[in-house]
Short mmCIF file of C-alpha atoms and ligand atoms in Angstrom, two decimals:
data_model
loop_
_atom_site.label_atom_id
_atom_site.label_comp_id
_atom_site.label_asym_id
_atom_site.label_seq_id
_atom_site.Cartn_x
_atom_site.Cartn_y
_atom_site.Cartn_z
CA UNK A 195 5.51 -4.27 4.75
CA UNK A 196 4.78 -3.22 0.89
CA UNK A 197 5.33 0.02 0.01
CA UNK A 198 4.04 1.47 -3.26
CA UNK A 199 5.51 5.13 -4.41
CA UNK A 200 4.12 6.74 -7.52
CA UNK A 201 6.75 9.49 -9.19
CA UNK A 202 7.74 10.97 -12.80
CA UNK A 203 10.90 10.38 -11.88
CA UNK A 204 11.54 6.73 -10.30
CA UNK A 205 15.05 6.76 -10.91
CA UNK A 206 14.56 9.68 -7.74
CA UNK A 207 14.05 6.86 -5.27
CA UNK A 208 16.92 3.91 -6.88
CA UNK A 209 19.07 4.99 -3.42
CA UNK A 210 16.18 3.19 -1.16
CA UNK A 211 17.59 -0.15 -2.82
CA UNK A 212 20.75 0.88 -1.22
CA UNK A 213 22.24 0.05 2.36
CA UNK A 214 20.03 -1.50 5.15
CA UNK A 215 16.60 -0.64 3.47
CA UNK A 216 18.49 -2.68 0.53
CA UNK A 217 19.10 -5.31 2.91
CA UNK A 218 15.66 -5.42 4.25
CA UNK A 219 14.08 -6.11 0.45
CA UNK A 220 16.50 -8.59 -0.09
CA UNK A 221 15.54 -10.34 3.63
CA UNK A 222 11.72 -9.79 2.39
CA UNK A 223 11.03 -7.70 5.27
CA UNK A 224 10.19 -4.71 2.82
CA UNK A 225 8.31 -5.05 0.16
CA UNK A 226 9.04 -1.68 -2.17
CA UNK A 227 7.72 -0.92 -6.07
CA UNK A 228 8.31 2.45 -7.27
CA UNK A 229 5.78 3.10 -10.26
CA UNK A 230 6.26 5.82 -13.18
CA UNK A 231 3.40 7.87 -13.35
CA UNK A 232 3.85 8.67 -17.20
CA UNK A 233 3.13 4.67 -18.09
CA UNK A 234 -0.64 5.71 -17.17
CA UNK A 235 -0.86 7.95 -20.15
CA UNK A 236 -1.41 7.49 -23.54
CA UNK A 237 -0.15 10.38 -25.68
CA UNK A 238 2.66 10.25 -27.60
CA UNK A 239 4.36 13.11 -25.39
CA UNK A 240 3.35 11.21 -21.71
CA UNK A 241 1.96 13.95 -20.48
CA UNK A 242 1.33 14.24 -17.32
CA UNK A 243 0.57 17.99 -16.37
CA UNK A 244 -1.77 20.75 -17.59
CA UNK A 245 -2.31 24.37 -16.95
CA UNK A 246 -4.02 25.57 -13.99
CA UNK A 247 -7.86 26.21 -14.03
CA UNK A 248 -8.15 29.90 -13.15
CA UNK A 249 -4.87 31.26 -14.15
CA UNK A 250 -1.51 31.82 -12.31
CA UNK A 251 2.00 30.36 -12.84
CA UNK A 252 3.19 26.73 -13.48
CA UNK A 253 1.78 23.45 -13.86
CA UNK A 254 -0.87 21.16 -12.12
CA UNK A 255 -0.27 17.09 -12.68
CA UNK A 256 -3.24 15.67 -14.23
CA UNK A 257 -5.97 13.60 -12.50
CA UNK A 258 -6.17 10.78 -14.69
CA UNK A 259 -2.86 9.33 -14.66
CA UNK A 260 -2.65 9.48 -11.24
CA UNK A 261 -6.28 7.42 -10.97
CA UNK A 262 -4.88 5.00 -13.19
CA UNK A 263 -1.72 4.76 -11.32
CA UNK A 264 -3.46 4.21 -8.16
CA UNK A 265 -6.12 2.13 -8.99
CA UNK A 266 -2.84 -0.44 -9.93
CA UNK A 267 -1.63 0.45 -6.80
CA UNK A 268 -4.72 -0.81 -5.10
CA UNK A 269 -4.57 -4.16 -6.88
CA UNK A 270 -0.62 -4.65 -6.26
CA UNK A 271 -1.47 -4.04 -2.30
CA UNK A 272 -4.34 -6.67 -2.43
CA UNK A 273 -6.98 -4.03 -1.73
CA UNK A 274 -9.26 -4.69 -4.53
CA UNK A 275 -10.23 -7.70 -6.61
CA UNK A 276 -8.18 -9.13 -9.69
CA UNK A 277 -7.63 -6.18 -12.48
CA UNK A 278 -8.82 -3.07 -11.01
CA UNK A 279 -9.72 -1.05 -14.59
CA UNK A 280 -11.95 1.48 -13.80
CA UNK A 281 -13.72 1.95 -9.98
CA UNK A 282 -13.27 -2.04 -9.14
CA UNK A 283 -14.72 -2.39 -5.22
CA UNK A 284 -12.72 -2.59 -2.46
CA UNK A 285 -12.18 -5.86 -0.90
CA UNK A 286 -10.36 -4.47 2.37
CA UNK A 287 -11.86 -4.04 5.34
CA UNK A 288 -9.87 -1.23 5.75
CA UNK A 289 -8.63 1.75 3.46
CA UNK A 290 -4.70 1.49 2.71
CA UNK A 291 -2.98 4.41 3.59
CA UNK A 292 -1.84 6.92 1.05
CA UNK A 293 0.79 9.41 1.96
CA UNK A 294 0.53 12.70 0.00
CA UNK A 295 3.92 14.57 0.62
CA UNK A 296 3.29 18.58 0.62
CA UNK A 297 4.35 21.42 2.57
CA UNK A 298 0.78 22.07 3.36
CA UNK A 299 0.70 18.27 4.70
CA UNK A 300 0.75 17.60 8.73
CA UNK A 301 4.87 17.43 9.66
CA UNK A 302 6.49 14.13 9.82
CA UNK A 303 7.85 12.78 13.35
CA UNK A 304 9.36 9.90 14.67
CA UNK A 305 5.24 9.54 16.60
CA UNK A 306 3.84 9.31 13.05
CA UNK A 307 7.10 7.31 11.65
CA UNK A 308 6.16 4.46 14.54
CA UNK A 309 2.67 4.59 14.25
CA UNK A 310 3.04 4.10 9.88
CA UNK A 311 5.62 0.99 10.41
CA UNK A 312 2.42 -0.51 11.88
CA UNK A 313 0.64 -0.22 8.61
CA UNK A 314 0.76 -3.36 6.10
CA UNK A 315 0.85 -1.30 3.26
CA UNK A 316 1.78 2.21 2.46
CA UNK A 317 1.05 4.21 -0.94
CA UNK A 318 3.14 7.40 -1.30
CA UNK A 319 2.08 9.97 -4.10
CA UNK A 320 5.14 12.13 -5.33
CA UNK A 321 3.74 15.40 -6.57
CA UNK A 322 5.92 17.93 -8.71
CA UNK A 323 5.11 21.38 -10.24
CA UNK A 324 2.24 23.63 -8.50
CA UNK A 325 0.42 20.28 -6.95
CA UNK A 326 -2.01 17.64 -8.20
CA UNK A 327 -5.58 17.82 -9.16
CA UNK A 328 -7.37 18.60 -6.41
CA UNK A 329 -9.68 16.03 -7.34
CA UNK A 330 -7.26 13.31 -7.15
CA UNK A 331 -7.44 13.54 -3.52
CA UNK A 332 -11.07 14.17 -3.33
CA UNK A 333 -11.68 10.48 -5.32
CA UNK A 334 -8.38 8.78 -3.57
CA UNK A 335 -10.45 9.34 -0.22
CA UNK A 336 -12.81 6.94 -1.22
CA UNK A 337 -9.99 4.06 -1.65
CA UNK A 338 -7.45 5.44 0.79
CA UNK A 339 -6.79 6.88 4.48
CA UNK A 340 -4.88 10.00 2.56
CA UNK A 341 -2.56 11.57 4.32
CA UNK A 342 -0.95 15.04 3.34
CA UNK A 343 2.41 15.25 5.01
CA UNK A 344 5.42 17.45 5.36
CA UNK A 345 8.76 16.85 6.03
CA UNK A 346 9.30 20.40 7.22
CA UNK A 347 8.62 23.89 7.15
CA UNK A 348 10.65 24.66 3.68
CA UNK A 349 9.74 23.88 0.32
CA UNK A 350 11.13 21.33 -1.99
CA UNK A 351 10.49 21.15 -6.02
CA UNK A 352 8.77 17.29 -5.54
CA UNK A 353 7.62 14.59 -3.01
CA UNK A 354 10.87 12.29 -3.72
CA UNK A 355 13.04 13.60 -1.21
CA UNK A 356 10.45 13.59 1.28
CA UNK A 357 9.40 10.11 0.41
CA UNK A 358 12.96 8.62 0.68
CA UNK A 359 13.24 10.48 4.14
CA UNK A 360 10.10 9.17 5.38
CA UNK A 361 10.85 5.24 3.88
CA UNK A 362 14.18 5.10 5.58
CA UNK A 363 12.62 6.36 8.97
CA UNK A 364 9.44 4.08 8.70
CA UNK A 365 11.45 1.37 7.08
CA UNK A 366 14.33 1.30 10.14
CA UNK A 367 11.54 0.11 12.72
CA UNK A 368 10.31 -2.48 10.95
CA UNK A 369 11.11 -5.71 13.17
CA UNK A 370 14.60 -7.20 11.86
CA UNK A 371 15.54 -4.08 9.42
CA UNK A 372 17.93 -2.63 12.57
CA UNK A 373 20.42 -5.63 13.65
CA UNK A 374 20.16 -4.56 17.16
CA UNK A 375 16.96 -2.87 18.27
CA UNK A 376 18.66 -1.07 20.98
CA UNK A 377 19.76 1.03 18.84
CA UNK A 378 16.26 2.27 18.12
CA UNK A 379 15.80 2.89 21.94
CA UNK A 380 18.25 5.09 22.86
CA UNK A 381 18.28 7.53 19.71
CA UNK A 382 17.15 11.37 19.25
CA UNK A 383 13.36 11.50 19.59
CA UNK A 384 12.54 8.01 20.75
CA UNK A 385 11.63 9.13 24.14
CA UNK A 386 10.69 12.84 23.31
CA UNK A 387 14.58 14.04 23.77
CA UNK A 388 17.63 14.77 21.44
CA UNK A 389 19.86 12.35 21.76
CA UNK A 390 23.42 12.21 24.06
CA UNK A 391 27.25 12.54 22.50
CA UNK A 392 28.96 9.69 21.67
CA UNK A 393 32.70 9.04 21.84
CA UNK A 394 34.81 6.25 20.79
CA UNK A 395 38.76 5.50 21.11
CA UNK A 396 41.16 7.09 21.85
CA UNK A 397 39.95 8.50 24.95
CA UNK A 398 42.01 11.90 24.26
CA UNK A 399 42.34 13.03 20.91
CA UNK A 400 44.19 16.58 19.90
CA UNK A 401 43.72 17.68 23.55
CA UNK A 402 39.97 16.76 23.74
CA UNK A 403 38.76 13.97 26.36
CA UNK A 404 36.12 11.68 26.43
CA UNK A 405 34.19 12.98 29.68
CA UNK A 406 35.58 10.90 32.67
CA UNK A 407 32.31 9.45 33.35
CA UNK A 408 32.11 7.35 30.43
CA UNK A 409 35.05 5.59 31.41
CA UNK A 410 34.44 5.04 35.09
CA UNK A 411 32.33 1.55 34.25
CA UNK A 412 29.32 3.12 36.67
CA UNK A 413 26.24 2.25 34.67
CA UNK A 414 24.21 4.30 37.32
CA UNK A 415 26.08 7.22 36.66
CA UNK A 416 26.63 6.88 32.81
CA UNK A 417 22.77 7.01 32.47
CA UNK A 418 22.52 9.72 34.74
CA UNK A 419 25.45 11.67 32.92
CA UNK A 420 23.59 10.19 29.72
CA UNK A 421 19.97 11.84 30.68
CA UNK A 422 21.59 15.17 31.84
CA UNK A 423 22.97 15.44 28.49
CA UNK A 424 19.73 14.96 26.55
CA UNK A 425 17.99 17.93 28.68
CA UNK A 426 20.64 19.85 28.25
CA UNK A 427 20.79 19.40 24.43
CA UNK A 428 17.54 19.92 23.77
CA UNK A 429 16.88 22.58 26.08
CA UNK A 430 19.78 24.52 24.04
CA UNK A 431 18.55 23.25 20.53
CA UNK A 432 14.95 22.34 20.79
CA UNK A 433 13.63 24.05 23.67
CA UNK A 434 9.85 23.22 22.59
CA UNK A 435 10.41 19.50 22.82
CA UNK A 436 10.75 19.48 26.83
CA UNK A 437 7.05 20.59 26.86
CA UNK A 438 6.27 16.60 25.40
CA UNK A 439 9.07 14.82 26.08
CA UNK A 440 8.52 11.53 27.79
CA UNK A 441 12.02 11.22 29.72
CA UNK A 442 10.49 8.40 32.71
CA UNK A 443 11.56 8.14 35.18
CA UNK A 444 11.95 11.84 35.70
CA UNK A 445 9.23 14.41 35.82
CA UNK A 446 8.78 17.59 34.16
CA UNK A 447 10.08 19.31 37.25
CA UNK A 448 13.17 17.47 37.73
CA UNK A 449 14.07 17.57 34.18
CA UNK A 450 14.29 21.43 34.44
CA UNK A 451 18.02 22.49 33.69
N1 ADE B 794 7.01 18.75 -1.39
C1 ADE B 794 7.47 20.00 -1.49
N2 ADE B 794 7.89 20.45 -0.31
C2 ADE B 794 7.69 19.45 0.58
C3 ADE B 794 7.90 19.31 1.97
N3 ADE B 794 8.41 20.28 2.71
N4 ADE B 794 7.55 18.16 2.55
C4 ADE B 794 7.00 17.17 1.82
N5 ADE B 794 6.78 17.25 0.52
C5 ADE B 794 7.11 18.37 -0.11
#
């Protein structure tokens, strides 16, 4: 997969060279450039925000760096013919998909996180201050499939942290990243539910257990020890997941606790 992240502040996103995401670049499974939005201007001061039309407090990024920075984005992912400059034509059948972080965007999930890995490419635009240009997005939807998202309901100052929250998670399912795809299986949210506790040696440590169960060797009724543990954790934590959660073989009505 290439991955394409526009931001004032690159250095932001150095950690996603880091760890397995690291290991994934150097494998050439990932694909990542992280592009400075201030080389697309051309003032001595690299500005790259403005006041706000209409009044009212802070700063709104300019629309023409982030057309410029774009438009190269478009030619690094292969979507338009040789040097963009201005308005080049597309040459993909379909638009690439450009990921807007905002907490006015749609919220992130491990759903959207699996159905993004699918994607070829990925452009991510890293606002700061009040927001970008409206217009930005109004042209980008012409080029792109843009896609305002949110990490959560909370507000950061930028797009960076949501961007290296959302790389690791897309970047983890990508086939080969995670040395053993079980792993992926059995984690919080892959099937709708929190995940169960884990435990590792000794089996008693400072007068707490490991639950008997887990050292009986009865696969049957470690899953079924697992499983009760999942509804029981998420009714307790995240009650409103139940209403989705995908926990086959068991219904909705058995999975009542
Ligand atoms: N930028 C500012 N707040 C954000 C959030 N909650 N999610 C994604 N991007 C953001």
């Amino acid at each position: 997969m290439r991955i394409d992240v526009v931001s004032i502040f690159p250095d932001y996103l150095a950690p996603l060279r880091l760890s397995l995401l690291g290991r994934a670049q150097e494998d050439g499974l990932l694909d990542l450039a992280v592009h400075d939005l201030r080389d697309f201007t051309f003032d001595r001061h690299r500005t790259v925000d403005d006041t706000p039309y209409g009044g009212g407090a802070g700063m709104v990024m300019k629309a023409e760096p982030w057309a410029l920075a774009l438009e190269q984005v478009l030619v690094a992912q292969g979507a338009v013919a040789g040097n963009a400059g201005h308005d080049a034509g597309p040459v993909a059948a379909r638009r690439p998909v450009l990921i807007v972080p905002s907490p006015a965007g749609a919220v992130f999930t491990q759903a959207m996180a699996y159905e993004l890995a699918e994607e070829p490419t990925l452009a991510f635009a890293c606002g700061r201050y009040e927001g970008i240009d409206e217009r930005v997005l109004e042209w980008a939807e012409q080029r792109f499939e843009v896609r305002p998202v949110s990490l959560g309901d909370y507000v950061l100052n930028g797009g960076e942290v949501a961007v290296m929250a959302m790389v690791e998670a897309i970047g983890r399912l990508l086939p080969g990243v995670v040395g053993n795809p079980e792993s992926l299986v059995e984690e919080s949210h892959a099937d709708g539910l929190l995940e169960y506790p884990v435990y590792t040696k000794p089996s008693s440590w400072r007068g707490h257990d490991v639950p008997e169960v887990l050292l009986s060797g009865n696969h049957g009724k470690i899953a079924s020890w697992r499983l009760e543990q999942q509804l029981r954790r998420t009714a307790a934590r995240r009650p409103e997941l139940l209403d989705g959660a995908d926990a086959a073989p068991f219904g909705k009505a058995e999975r009542a606790v």
